[in-house]
């Protein structure tokens, strides 16, 4: 045991400290503390760490650091000895960096594949919807074919007075009144409530009971993926579609809330019961419009 190690150990024992206590106070590994007490400074990881460890040891046991460091000068290892353990640490750090870069690239590729898969599912679901409902019946095509008169060559019977009364044309003034009743003029007002992360909350005031349904119209100015649900993100899914430029969709939610997720909000315009929502300043990232009806 060297003079320095003996002096430090004596000071530690006088304070009633064990190596474990000293380890907890200085955060120095026990094997390095034992090496210092044995005078085996070559076991420490370099000249700088040797001075730092001895200084921390001295402060912990109440010795003067200046006196202790005077004893360490002839006992610390040479700079050539301290360079050897540094090389494996640099190689280890380099290998960790390389593995981290490889992992980042792998995660990036997986994320790209996931995005392509979601787009493929959305397109396939969109293709299934319009085709089933867009085909007219064959009977309607035959009877309503342009340029074909099913009564050609037949002499129409002379109408009787009763038939004239029964087949009298309706009052033209009644037709626009009925169409106006089918499409009520919006009287409710839309108020902005607030935003939580990517969810923008709006409240439609004046939608009381069933007298005023919640109507949402979405018109595309570019390409935008959209999912429409009722009563929040866990509610019933109404439709999932990819809108193209000029395409327009209109939905009626009754008294239920509307939950609309958009992939690129600036590429669409949204109207709620005739009230526009400004989406031009929203980021080109998934955004959610939550529209609720204020119950009176």
PDB file of C-alpha atoms in Angstrom:
ATOM      1  CA  UNK A   1       0.000   0.000   0.000  1.00  0.00           C
ATOM      2  CA  UNK A   2       1.406   3.438  -0.971  1.00  0.00           C
ATOM      3  CA  UNK A   3       1.687   6.407   1.328  1.00  0.00           C
ATOM      4  CA  UNK A   4      -1.205   8.148  -0.458  1.00  0.00           C
ATOM      5  CA  UNK A   5      -3.472   5.105  -0.213  1.00  0.00           C
ATOM      6  CA  UNK A   6      -2.618   4.578   3.481  1.00  0.00           C
ATOM      7  CA  UNK A   7      -3.375   8.240   4.272  1.00  0.00           C
ATOM      8  CA  UNK A   8      -6.748   8.125   2.494  1.00  0.00           C
ATOM      9  CA  UNK A   9      -7.780   4.831   4.087  1.00  0.00           C
ATOM     10  CA  UNK A  10      -6.863   6.065   7.583  1.00  0.00           C
ATOM     11  CA  UNK A  11      -8.976   9.180   7.051  1.00  0.00           C
ATOM     12  CA  UNK A  12     -11.912   7.064   5.853  1.00  0.00           C
ATOM     13  CA  UNK A  13     -11.744   4.754   8.876  1.00  0.00           C
ATOM     14  CA  UNK A  14     -11.574   7.707  11.260  1.00  0.00           C
ATOM     15  CA  UNK A  15     -14.828   9.025   9.808  1.00  0.00           C
ATOM     16  CA  UNK A  16     -16.385   5.590  10.162  1.00  0.00           C
ATOM     17  CA  UNK A  17     -17.110   5.228   6.440  1.00  0.00           C
ATOM     18  CA  UNK A  18     -17.139   1.963   4.523  1.00  0.00           C
ATOM     19  CA  UNK A  19     -16.247   1.635   0.853  1.00  0.00           C
ATOM     20  CA  UNK A  20     -19.957   1.267   0.109  1.00  0.00           C
ATOM     21  CA  UNK A  21     -20.691   4.544   1.922  1.00  0.00           C
ATOM     22  CA  UNK A  22     -17.899   6.254   0.040  1.00  0.00           C
ATOM     23  CA  UNK A  23     -19.208   4.845  -3.244  1.00  0.00           C
ATOM     24  CA  UNK A  24     -22.683   6.287  -2.597  1.00  0.00           C
ATOM     25  CA  UNK A  25     -21.262   9.713  -1.746  1.00  0.00           C
ATOM     26  CA  UNK A  26     -18.673  10.060  -4.525  1.00  0.00           C
ATOM     27  CA  UNK A  27     -20.378   7.875  -7.194  1.00  0.00           C
ATOM     28  CA  UNK A  28     -16.970   6.231  -7.824  1.00  0.00           C
ATOM     29  CA  UNK A  29     -16.974   2.484  -8.401  1.00  0.00           C
ATOM     30  CA  UNK A  30     -15.762   0.411  -5.459  1.00  0.00           C
ATOM     31  CA  UNK A  31     -13.034  -1.250  -7.506  1.00  0.00           C
ATOM     32  CA  UNK A  32     -11.536   2.175  -8.241  1.00  0.00           C
ATOM     33  CA  UNK A  33     -11.743   3.147  -4.559  1.00  0.00           C
ATOM     34  CA  UNK A  34      -9.933  -0.066  -3.604  1.00  0.00           C
ATOM     35  CA  UNK A  35      -7.289   0.603  -6.264  1.00  0.00           C
ATOM     36  CA  UNK A  36      -6.670   4.094  -4.832  1.00  0.00           C
ATOM     37  CA  UNK A  37      -6.226   2.729  -1.291  1.00  0.00           C
ATOM     38  CA  UNK A  38      -3.865   0.016  -2.586  1.00  0.00           C
ATOM     39  CA  UNK A  39      -1.845   2.594  -4.521  1.00  0.00           C
ATOM     40  CA  UNK A  40      -2.658   0.891  -7.839  1.00  0.00           C
ATOM     41  CA  UNK A  41      -3.401   4.047  -9.807  1.00  0.00           C
ATOM     42  CA  UNK A  42      -2.665   2.234 -13.071  1.00  0.00           C
ATOM     43  CA  UNK A  43      -6.057   0.577 -12.709  1.00  0.00           C
ATOM     44  CA  UNK A  44      -7.812   3.946 -13.047  1.00  0.00           C
ATOM     45  CA  UNK A  45      -9.021   4.981 -16.534  1.00  0.00           C
ATOM     46  CA  UNK A  46      -6.433   7.656 -17.240  1.00  0.00           C
ATOM     47  CA  UNK A  47      -4.482  10.502 -15.642  1.00  0.00           C
ATOM     48  CA  UNK A  48      -7.419  12.907 -15.602  1.00  0.00           C
ATOM     49  CA  UNK A  49      -9.752  10.421 -13.912  1.00  0.00           C
ATOM     50  CA  UNK A  50      -7.044   9.463 -11.413  1.00  0.00           C
ATOM     51  CA  UNK A  51      -6.720  13.058 -10.200  1.00  0.00           C
ATOM     52  CA  UNK A  52     -10.488  13.549 -10.172  1.00  0.00           C
ATOM     53  CA  UNK A  53     -11.156  10.311  -8.247  1.00  0.00           C
ATOM     54  CA  UNK A  54      -8.450  11.026  -5.647  1.00  0.00           C
ATOM     55  CA  UNK A  55      -9.708  14.592  -5.209  1.00  0.00           C
ATOM     56  CA  UNK A  56     -13.303  13.373  -4.672  1.00  0.00           C
ATOM     57  CA  UNK A  57     -12.046  10.732  -2.199  1.00  0.00           C
ATOM     58  CA  UNK A  58     -10.108  13.368  -0.237  1.00  0.00           C
ATOM     59  CA  UNK A  59     -13.074  15.749  -0.075  1.00  0.00           C
ATOM     60  CA  UNK A  60     -15.343  12.944   1.136  1.00  0.00           C
ATOM     61  CA  UNK A  61     -13.031  12.005   4.052  1.00  0.00           C
ATOM     62  CA  UNK A  62     -12.220  15.639   4.973  1.00  0.00           C
ATOM     63  CA  UNK A  63      -8.593  15.912   3.765  1.00  0.00           C
ATOM     64  CA  UNK A  64      -7.014  18.878   2.022  1.00  0.00           C
ATOM     65  CA  UNK A  65      -7.169  18.303  -1.713  1.00  0.00           C
ATOM     66  CA  UNK A  66      -4.004  20.353  -2.338  1.00  0.00           C
ATOM     67  CA  UNK A  67      -1.937  18.148  -0.004  1.00  0.00           C
ATOM     68  CA  UNK A  68      -3.377  14.971  -1.474  1.00  0.00           C
ATOM     69  CA  UNK A  69      -2.767  16.007  -5.077  1.00  0.00           C
ATOM     70  CA  UNK A  70       0.913  16.713  -4.256  1.00  0.00           C
ATOM     71  CA  UNK A  71       1.284  13.012  -3.388  1.00  0.00           C
ATOM     72  CA  UNK A  72      -0.436  11.881  -6.560  1.00  0.00           C
ATOM     73  CA  UNK A  73       2.025  13.511  -9.001  1.00  0.00           C
ATOM     74  CA  UNK A  74       4.724  10.809  -8.914  1.00  0.00           C
ATOM     75  CA  UNK A  75       2.183   7.972  -8.682  1.00  0.00           C
ATOM     76  CA  UNK A  76      -0.170   8.752 -11.572  1.00  0.00           C
ATOM     77  CA  UNK A  77       0.377   6.738 -14.775  1.00  0.00           C
ATOM     78  CA  UNK A  78       2.065   8.322 -17.772  1.00  0.00           C
ATOM     79  CA  UNK A  79       0.002   9.780 -20.611  1.00  0.00           C
ATOM     80  CA  UNK A  80       1.033   6.823 -22.844  1.00  0.00           C
ATOM     81  CA  UNK A  81      -0.524   4.392 -20.356  1.00  0.00           C
ATOM     82  CA  UNK A  82      -3.754   6.358 -20.159  1.00  0.00           C
ATOM     83  CA  UNK A  83      -4.331   6.446 -23.922  1.00  0.00           C
ATOM     84  CA  UNK A  84      -4.826   2.697 -24.290  1.00  0.00           C
ATOM     85  CA  UNK A  85      -8.149   2.294 -22.438  1.00  0.00           C
ATOM     86  CA  UNK A  86      -9.613   5.276 -24.326  1.00  0.00           C
ATOM     87  CA  UNK A  87      -9.451   3.561 -27.724  1.00  0.00           C
ATOM     88  CA  UNK A  88     -11.957   0.788 -26.958  1.00  0.00           C
ATOM     89  CA  UNK A  89     -14.389   3.400 -25.644  1.00  0.00           C
ATOM     90  CA  UNK A  90     -14.213   5.341 -28.918  1.00  0.00           C
ATOM     91  CA  UNK A  91     -14.707   2.169 -30.936  1.00  0.00           C
ATOM     92  CA  UNK A  92     -17.676   1.218 -28.781  1.00  0.00           C
ATOM     93  CA  UNK A  93     -19.253   4.659 -29.247  1.00  0.00           C
ATOM     94  CA  UNK A  94     -18.749   4.411 -33.008  1.00  0.00           C
ATOM     95  CA  UNK A  95     -20.462   1.013 -33.137  1.00  0.00           C
ATOM     96  CA  UNK A  96     -23.380   2.388 -31.099  1.00  0.00           C
ATOM     97  CA  UNK A  97     -23.759   5.309 -33.533  1.00  0.00           C
ATOM     98  CA  UNK A  98     -23.715   2.964 -36.533  1.00  0.00           C
ATOM     99  CA  UNK A  99     -26.345   0.693 -35.005  1.00  0.00           C
ATOM    100  CA  UNK A 100     -28.507   3.737 -34.166  1.00  0.00           C
ATOM    101  CA  UNK A 101     -28.351   4.973 -37.776  1.00  0.00           C
ATOM    102  CA  UNK A 102     -29.312   1.539 -39.095  1.00  0.00           C
ATOM    103  CA  UNK A 103     -32.273   1.346 -36.707  1.00  0.00           C
ATOM    104  CA  UNK A 104     -33.470   4.832 -37.744  1.00  0.00           C
ATOM    105  CA  UNK A 105     -33.384   3.894 -41.427  1.00  0.00           C
ATOM    106  CA  UNK A 106     -35.264   0.657 -40.769  1.00  0.00           C
ATOM    107  CA  UNK A 107     -37.999   2.509 -38.860  1.00  0.00           C
ATOM    108  CA  UNK A 108     -38.253   5.083 -41.664  1.00  0.00           C
ATOM    109  CA  UNK A 109     -38.737   2.348 -44.286  1.00  0.00           C
ATOM    110  CA  UNK A 110     -41.380   0.631 -42.156  1.00  0.00           C
ATOM    111  CA  UNK A 111     -43.247   3.913 -41.700  1.00  0.00           C
ATOM    112  CA  UNK A 112     -43.261   4.515 -45.486  1.00  0.00           C
ATOM    113  CA  UNK A 113     -44.627   1.002 -46.116  1.00  0.00           C
ATOM    114  CA  UNK A 114     -47.355   1.592 -43.521  1.00  0.00           C
ATOM    115  CA  UNK A 115     -48.424   4.848 -45.215  1.00  0.00           C
ATOM    116  CA  UNK A 116     -48.652   3.122 -48.610  1.00  0.00           C
ATOM    117  CA  UNK A 117     -50.728   0.323 -47.083  1.00  0.00           C
ATOM    118  CA  UNK A 118     -53.198   2.786 -45.521  1.00  0.00           C
ATOM    119  CA  UNK A 119     -53.568   4.637 -48.848  1.00  0.00           C
ATOM    120  CA  UNK A 120     -54.203   1.336 -50.647  1.00  0.00           C
ATOM    121  CA  UNK A 121     -56.924   0.341 -48.143  1.00  0.00           C
ATOM    122  CA  UNK A 122     -58.584   3.767 -48.432  1.00  0.00           C
ATOM    123  CA  UNK A 123     -58.625   3.611 -52.257  1.00  0.00           C
ATOM    124  CA  UNK A 124     -60.017   0.073 -52.289  1.00  0.00           C
ATOM    125  CA  UNK A 125     -62.820   1.033 -49.870  1.00  0.00           C
ATOM    126  CA  UNK A 126     -63.650   4.067 -51.987  1.00  0.00           C
ATOM    127  CA  UNK A 127     -63.851   1.982 -55.171  1.00  0.00           C
ATOM    128  CA  UNK A 128     -66.332  -0.417 -53.573  1.00  0.00           C
ATOM    129  CA  UNK A 129     -68.833   2.282 -52.547  1.00  0.00           C
ATOM    130  CA  UNK A 130     -69.814   4.225 -55.717  1.00  0.00           C
ATOM    131  CA  UNK A 131     -69.916   1.197 -58.071  1.00  0.00           C
ATOM    132  CA  UNK A 132     -72.707  -0.635 -56.200  1.00  0.00           C
ATOM    133  CA  UNK A 133     -75.075   2.352 -56.162  1.00  0.00           C
ATOM    134  CA  UNK A 134     -74.264   4.012 -59.516  1.00  0.00           C
ATOM    135  CA  UNK A 135     -75.599   1.267 -61.838  1.00  0.00           C
ATOM    136  CA  UNK A 136     -79.181   1.965 -63.054  1.00  0.00           C
ATOM    137  CA  UNK A 137     -81.668  -0.857 -63.572  1.00  0.00           C
ATOM    138  CA  UNK A 138     -82.077  -2.352 -67.044  1.00  0.00           C
ATOM    139  CA  UNK A 139     -85.828  -1.717 -67.054  1.00  0.00           C
ATOM    140  CA  UNK A 140     -85.322   1.954 -66.474  1.00  0.00           C
ATOM    141  CA  UNK A 141     -82.788   2.136 -69.314  1.00  0.00           C
ATOM    142  CA  UNK A 142     -85.182   0.541 -71.794  1.00  0.00           C
ATOM    143  CA  UNK A 143     -88.239   2.604 -70.907  1.00  0.00           C
ATOM    144  CA  UNK A 144     -86.381   5.916 -70.588  1.00  0.00           C
ATOM    145  CA  UNK A 145     -83.923   5.556 -73.478  1.00  0.00           C
ATOM    146  CA  UNK A 146     -83.459   8.917 -75.281  1.00  0.00           C
ATOM    147  CA  UNK A 147     -85.107   9.220 -78.731  1.00  0.00           C
ATOM    148  CA  UNK A 148     -87.502   6.279 -78.203  1.00  0.00           C
ATOM    149  CA  UNK A 149     -91.254   6.910 -77.857  1.00  0.00           C
ATOM    150  CA  UNK A 150     -93.066   3.912 -76.391  1.00  0.00           C
ATOM    151  CA  UNK A 151     -96.438   5.284 -77.647  1.00  0.00           C
ATOM    152  CA  UNK A 152     -95.279   5.878 -81.257  1.00  0.00           C
ATOM    153  CA  UNK A 153     -97.804   4.642 -83.872  1.00  0.00           C
ATOM    154  CA  UNK A 154    -100.687   4.539 -81.390  1.00  0.00           C
ATOM    155  CA  UNK A 155    -103.575   6.980 -81.441  1.00  0.00           C
ATOM    156  CA  UNK A 156    -104.015   8.414 -77.955  1.00  0.00           C
ATOM    157  CA  UNK A 157    -107.603   8.065 -76.619  1.00  0.00           C
ATOM    158  CA  UNK A 158    -109.679  11.175 -76.277  1.00  0.00           C
ATOM    159  CA  UNK A 159    -109.588  12.313 -72.660  1.00  0.00           C
ATOM    160  CA  UNK A 160    -112.863  12.465 -70.809  1.00  0.00           C
ATOM    161  CA  UNK A 161    -113.941  15.292 -68.589  1.00  0.00           C
ATOM    162  CA  UNK A 162    -113.144  13.246 -65.481  1.00  0.00           C
ATOM    163  CA  UNK A 163    -109.669  12.468 -66.782  1.00  0.00           C
ATOM    164  CA  UNK A 164    -109.070  16.130 -67.525  1.00  0.00           C
ATOM    165  CA  UNK A 165    -109.859  16.973 -63.952  1.00  0.00           C
ATOM    166  CA  UNK A 166    -107.780  14.119 -62.556  1.00  0.00           C
ATOM    167  CA  UNK A 167    -104.778  14.838 -64.781  1.00  0.00           C
ATOM    168  CA  UNK A 168    -104.862  18.593 -64.434  1.00  0.00           C
ATOM    169  CA  UNK A 169    -101.355  19.955 -63.926  1.00  0.00           C
ATOM    170  CA  UNK A 170    -100.390  21.041 -60.472  1.00  0.00           C
ATOM    171  CA  UNK A 171     -99.981  24.653 -59.561  1.00  0.00           C
ATOM    172  CA  UNK A 172     -96.356  25.544 -60.511  1.00  0.00           C
ATOM    173  CA  UNK A 173     -96.135  27.834 -57.514  1.00  0.00           C
ATOM    174  CA  UNK A 174     -96.391  24.841 -55.182  1.00  0.00           C
ATOM    175  CA  UNK A 175     -93.252  23.103 -56.486  1.00  0.00           C
ATOM    176  CA  UNK A 176     -90.618  25.569 -55.257  1.00  0.00           C
ATOM    177  CA  UNK A 177     -92.363  25.717 -51.876  1.00  0.00           C
ATOM    178  CA  UNK A 178     -91.971  21.951 -51.433  1.00  0.00           C
ATOM    179  CA  UNK A 179     -88.311  22.018 -52.484  1.00  0.00           C
ATOM    180  CA  UNK A 180     -87.676  24.822 -50.020  1.00  0.00           C
ATOM    181  CA  UNK A 181     -89.200  22.736 -47.251  1.00  0.00           C
ATOM    182  CA  UNK A 182     -87.005  19.761 -48.192  1.00  0.00           C
ATOM    183  CA  UNK A 183     -83.901  21.974 -47.927  1.00  0.00           C
ATOM    184  CA  UNK A 184     -84.438  24.281 -44.909  1.00  0.00           C
ATOM    185  CA  UNK A 185     -82.630  27.551 -44.814  1.00  0.00           C
ATOM    186  CA  UNK A 186     -79.935  27.343 -42.130  1.00  0.00           C
ATOM    187  CA  UNK A 187     -80.614  29.630 -39.200  1.00  0.00           C
ATOM    188  CA  UNK A 188     -78.079  28.261 -36.694  1.00  0.00           C
ATOM    189  CA  UNK A 189     -74.747  29.968 -36.006  1.00  0.00           C
ATOM    190  CA  UNK A 190     -71.372  28.218 -35.683  1.00  0.00           C
ATOM    191  CA  UNK A 191     -69.085  29.144 -32.782  1.00  0.00           C
ATOM    192  CA  UNK A 192     -65.436  28.173 -32.279  1.00  0.00           C
ATOM    193  CA  UNK A 193     -64.952  26.458 -28.887  1.00  0.00           C
ATOM    194  CA  UNK A 194     -61.225  25.638 -28.823  1.00  0.00           C
ATOM    195  CA  UNK A 195     -58.494  23.256 -29.949  1.00  0.00           C
ATOM    196  CA  UNK A 196     -56.817  20.265 -28.293  1.00  0.00           C
ATOM    197  CA  UNK A 197     -53.744  19.079 -30.235  1.00  0.00           C
ATOM    198  CA  UNK A 198     -55.105  18.430 -33.770  1.00  0.00           C
ATOM    199  CA  UNK A 199     -58.818  18.493 -32.766  1.00  0.00           C
ATOM    200  CA  UNK A 200     -60.694  21.754 -33.529  1.00  0.00           C
ATOM    201  CA  UNK A 201     -64.034  21.975 -31.696  1.00  0.00           C
ATOM    202  CA  UNK A 202     -66.976  23.963 -33.111  1.00  0.00           C
ATOM    203  CA  UNK A 203     -70.476  24.283 -31.649  1.00  0.00           C
ATOM    204  CA  UNK A 204     -73.636  24.873 -33.678  1.00  0.00           C
ATOM    205  CA  UNK A 205     -75.964  27.163 -31.701  1.00  0.00           C
ATOM    206  CA  UNK A 206     -79.664  27.064 -32.509  1.00  0.00           C
ATOM    207  CA  UNK A 207     -79.909  23.346 -33.414  1.00  0.00           C
ATOM    208  CA  UNK A 208     -82.805  22.476 -31.091  1.00  0.00           C
ATOM    209  CA  UNK A 209     -84.162  18.918 -31.068  1.00  0.00           C
ATOM    210  CA  UNK A 210     -85.071  17.726 -34.552  1.00  0.00           C
ATOM    211  CA  UNK A 211     -86.165  21.127 -35.840  1.00  0.00           C
ATOM    212  CA  UNK A 212     -82.667  21.881 -37.144  1.00  0.00           C
ATOM    213  CA  UNK A 213     -80.409  19.040 -38.358  1.00  0.00           C
ATOM    214  CA  UNK A 214     -76.617  19.281 -38.337  1.00  0.00           C
ATOM    215  CA  UNK A 215     -75.587  19.549 -42.026  1.00  0.00           C
ATOM    216  CA  UNK A 216     -71.957  19.414 -43.185  1.00  0.00           C
ATOM    217  CA  UNK A 217     -70.744  20.033 -46.739  1.00  0.00           C
ATOM    218  CA  UNK A 218     -67.139  19.323 -47.788  1.00  0.00           C
ATOM    219  CA  UNK A 219     -65.776  20.458 -51.172  1.00  0.00           C
ATOM    220  CA  UNK A 220     -62.297  19.514 -52.396  1.00  0.00           C
ATOM    221  CA  UNK A 221     -59.824  22.018 -53.860  1.00  0.00           C
ATOM    222  CA  UNK A 222     -57.222  19.251 -54.280  1.00  0.00           C
ATOM    223  CA  UNK A 223     -56.679  15.651 -53.242  1.00  0.00           C
ATOM    224  CA  UNK A 224     -57.593  14.890 -49.614  1.00  0.00           C
ATOM    225  CA  UNK A 225     -58.324  11.706 -47.654  1.00  0.00           C
ATOM    226  CA  UNK A 226     -61.316  12.033 -45.310  1.00  0.00           C
ATOM    227  CA  UNK A 227     -63.112   9.882 -42.709  1.00  0.00           C
ATOM    228  CA  UNK A 228     -66.561  10.896 -41.399  1.00  0.00           C
ATOM    229  CA  UNK A 229     -67.988   9.553 -38.101  1.00  0.00           C
ATOM    230  CA  UNK A 230     -70.924  10.242 -35.812  1.00  0.00           C
ATOM    231  CA  UNK A 231     -70.578  11.044 -32.103  1.00  0.00           C
ATOM    232  CA  UNK A 232     -66.781  11.142 -31.697  1.00  0.00           C
ATOM    233  CA  UNK A 233     -63.824   9.039 -32.770  1.00  0.00           C
ATOM    234  CA  UNK A 234     -65.392   5.846 -31.374  1.00  0.00           C
ATOM    235  CA  UNK A 235     -68.791   6.501 -32.978  1.00  0.00           C
ATOM    236  CA  UNK A 236     -70.406   5.093 -36.103  1.00  0.00           C
ATOM    237  CA  UNK A 237     -68.349   5.448 -39.287  1.00  0.00           C
ATOM    238  CA  UNK A 238     -70.360   7.164 -42.028  1.00  0.00           C
ATOM    239  CA  UNK A 239     -67.806   7.119 -44.853  1.00  0.00           C
ATOM    240  CA  UNK A 240     -64.089   6.988 -45.632  1.00  0.00           C
ATOM    241  CA  UNK A 241     -63.180   8.512 -48.985  1.00  0.00           C
ATOM    242  CA  UNK A 242     -60.412  10.181 -50.989  1.00  0.00           C
ATOM    243  CA  UNK A 243     -61.666  13.495 -52.382  1.00  0.00           C
ATOM    244  CA  UNK A 244     -60.326  14.824 -55.673  1.00  0.00           C
ATOM    245  CA  UNK A 245     -60.376  18.380 -57.003  1.00  0.00           C
ATOM    246  CA  UNK A 246     -63.954  19.624 -57.441  1.00  0.00           C
ATOM    247  CA  UNK A 247     -65.527  16.683 -55.616  1.00  0.00           C
ATOM    248  CA  UNK A 248     -68.219  17.584 -53.038  1.00  0.00           C
ATOM    249  CA  UNK A 249     -69.825  15.583 -50.206  1.00  0.00           C
ATOM    250  CA  UNK A 250     -72.778  16.508 -47.976  1.00  0.00           C
ATOM    251  CA  UNK A 251     -73.788  14.767 -44.739  1.00  0.00           C
ATOM    252  CA  UNK A 252     -76.732  15.058 -42.340  1.00  0.00           C
ATOM    253  CA  UNK A 253     -76.075  14.118 -38.711  1.00  0.00           C
ATOM    254  CA  UNK A 254     -79.451  15.041 -37.194  1.00  0.00           C
ATOM    255  CA  UNK A 255     -78.796  15.974 -33.559  1.00  0.00           C
ATOM    256  CA  UNK A 256     -75.628  13.882 -33.294  1.00  0.00           C
ATOM    257  CA  UNK A 257     -72.074  15.265 -33.254  1.00  0.00           C
ATOM    258  CA  UNK A 258     -69.906  15.196 -36.368  1.00  0.00           C
ATOM    259  CA  UNK A 259     -66.303  13.902 -36.232  1.00  0.00           C
ATOM    260  CA  UNK A 260     -64.398  14.565 -39.484  1.00  0.00           C
ATOM    261  CA  UNK A 261     -60.734  13.547 -39.901  1.00  0.00           C
ATOM    262  CA  UNK A 262     -58.909  15.104 -42.892  1.00  0.00           C
ATOM    263  CA  UNK A 263     -55.496  14.231 -44.284  1.00  0.00           C
ATOM    264  CA  UNK A 264     -54.904  17.696 -45.840  1.00  0.00           C
ATOM    265  CA  UNK A 265     -57.297  20.302 -44.431  1.00  0.00           C
ATOM    266  CA  UNK A 266     -56.129  23.269 -46.625  1.00  0.00           C
ATOM    267  CA  UNK A 267     -57.243  21.322 -49.742  1.00  0.00           C
ATOM    268  CA  UNK A 268     -60.945  21.349 -48.755  1.00  0.00           C
ATOM    269  CA  UNK A 269     -63.646  23.860 -47.823  1.00  0.00           C
ATOM    270  CA  UNK A 270     -66.127  23.000 -45.059  1.00  0.00           C
ATOM    271  CA  UNK A 271     -69.571  24.479 -44.447  1.00  0.00           C
ATOM    272  CA  UNK A 272     -71.754  23.680 -41.414  1.00  0.00           C
ATOM    273  CA  UNK A 273     -75.412  24.658 -41.970  1.00  0.00           C
ATOM    274  CA  UNK A 274     -74.226  27.360 -44.349  1.00  0.00           C
ATOM    275  CA  UNK A 275     -71.494  28.600 -41.978  1.00  0.00           C
ATOM    276  CA  UNK A 276     -67.960  28.298 -43.475  1.00  0.00           C
ATOM    277  CA  UNK A 277     -64.956  26.999 -41.517  1.00  0.00           C
ATOM    278  CA  UNK A 278     -61.568  28.454 -42.479  1.00  0.00           C
ATOM    279  CA  UNK A 279     -59.271  25.460 -43.090  1.00  0.00           C
ATOM    280  CA  UNK A 280     -56.724  27.317 -45.233  1.00  0.00           C
ATOM    281  CA  UNK A 281     -54.416  28.043 -42.257  1.00  0.00           C
ATOM    282  CA  UNK A 282     -54.487  24.513 -40.858  1.00  0.00           C
ATOM    283  CA  UNK A 283     -51.305  22.413 -41.303  1.00  0.00           C
ATOM    284  CA  UNK A 284     -51.052  19.778 -44.039  1.00  0.00           C
ATOM    285  CA  UNK A 285     -51.222  16.993 -41.506  1.00  0.00           C
ATOM    286  CA  UNK A 286     -54.111  14.896 -40.120  1.00  0.00           C
ATOM    287  CA  UNK A 287     -56.635  17.345 -38.609  1.00  0.00           C
ATOM    288  CA  UNK A 288     -59.978  16.634 -36.917  1.00  0.00           C
ATOM    289  CA  UNK A 289     -63.112  18.794 -36.941  1.00  0.00           C
ATOM    290  CA  UNK A 290     -65.420  18.077 -34.010  1.00  0.00           C
ATOM    291  CA  UNK A 291     -68.805  19.753 -34.571  1.00  0.00           C
ATOM    292  CA  UNK A 292     -71.459  19.473 -31.867  1.00  0.00           C
ATOM    293  CA  UNK A 293     -74.996  20.807 -31.549  1.00  0.00           C
ATOM    294  CA  UNK A 294     -75.799  23.038 -28.602  1.00  0.00           C
ATOM    295  CA  UNK A 295     -78.931  21.637 -26.976  1.00  0.00           C
ATOM    296  CA  UNK A 296     -81.403  24.393 -25.993  1.00  0.00           C
TER     297      UNK A 296
END
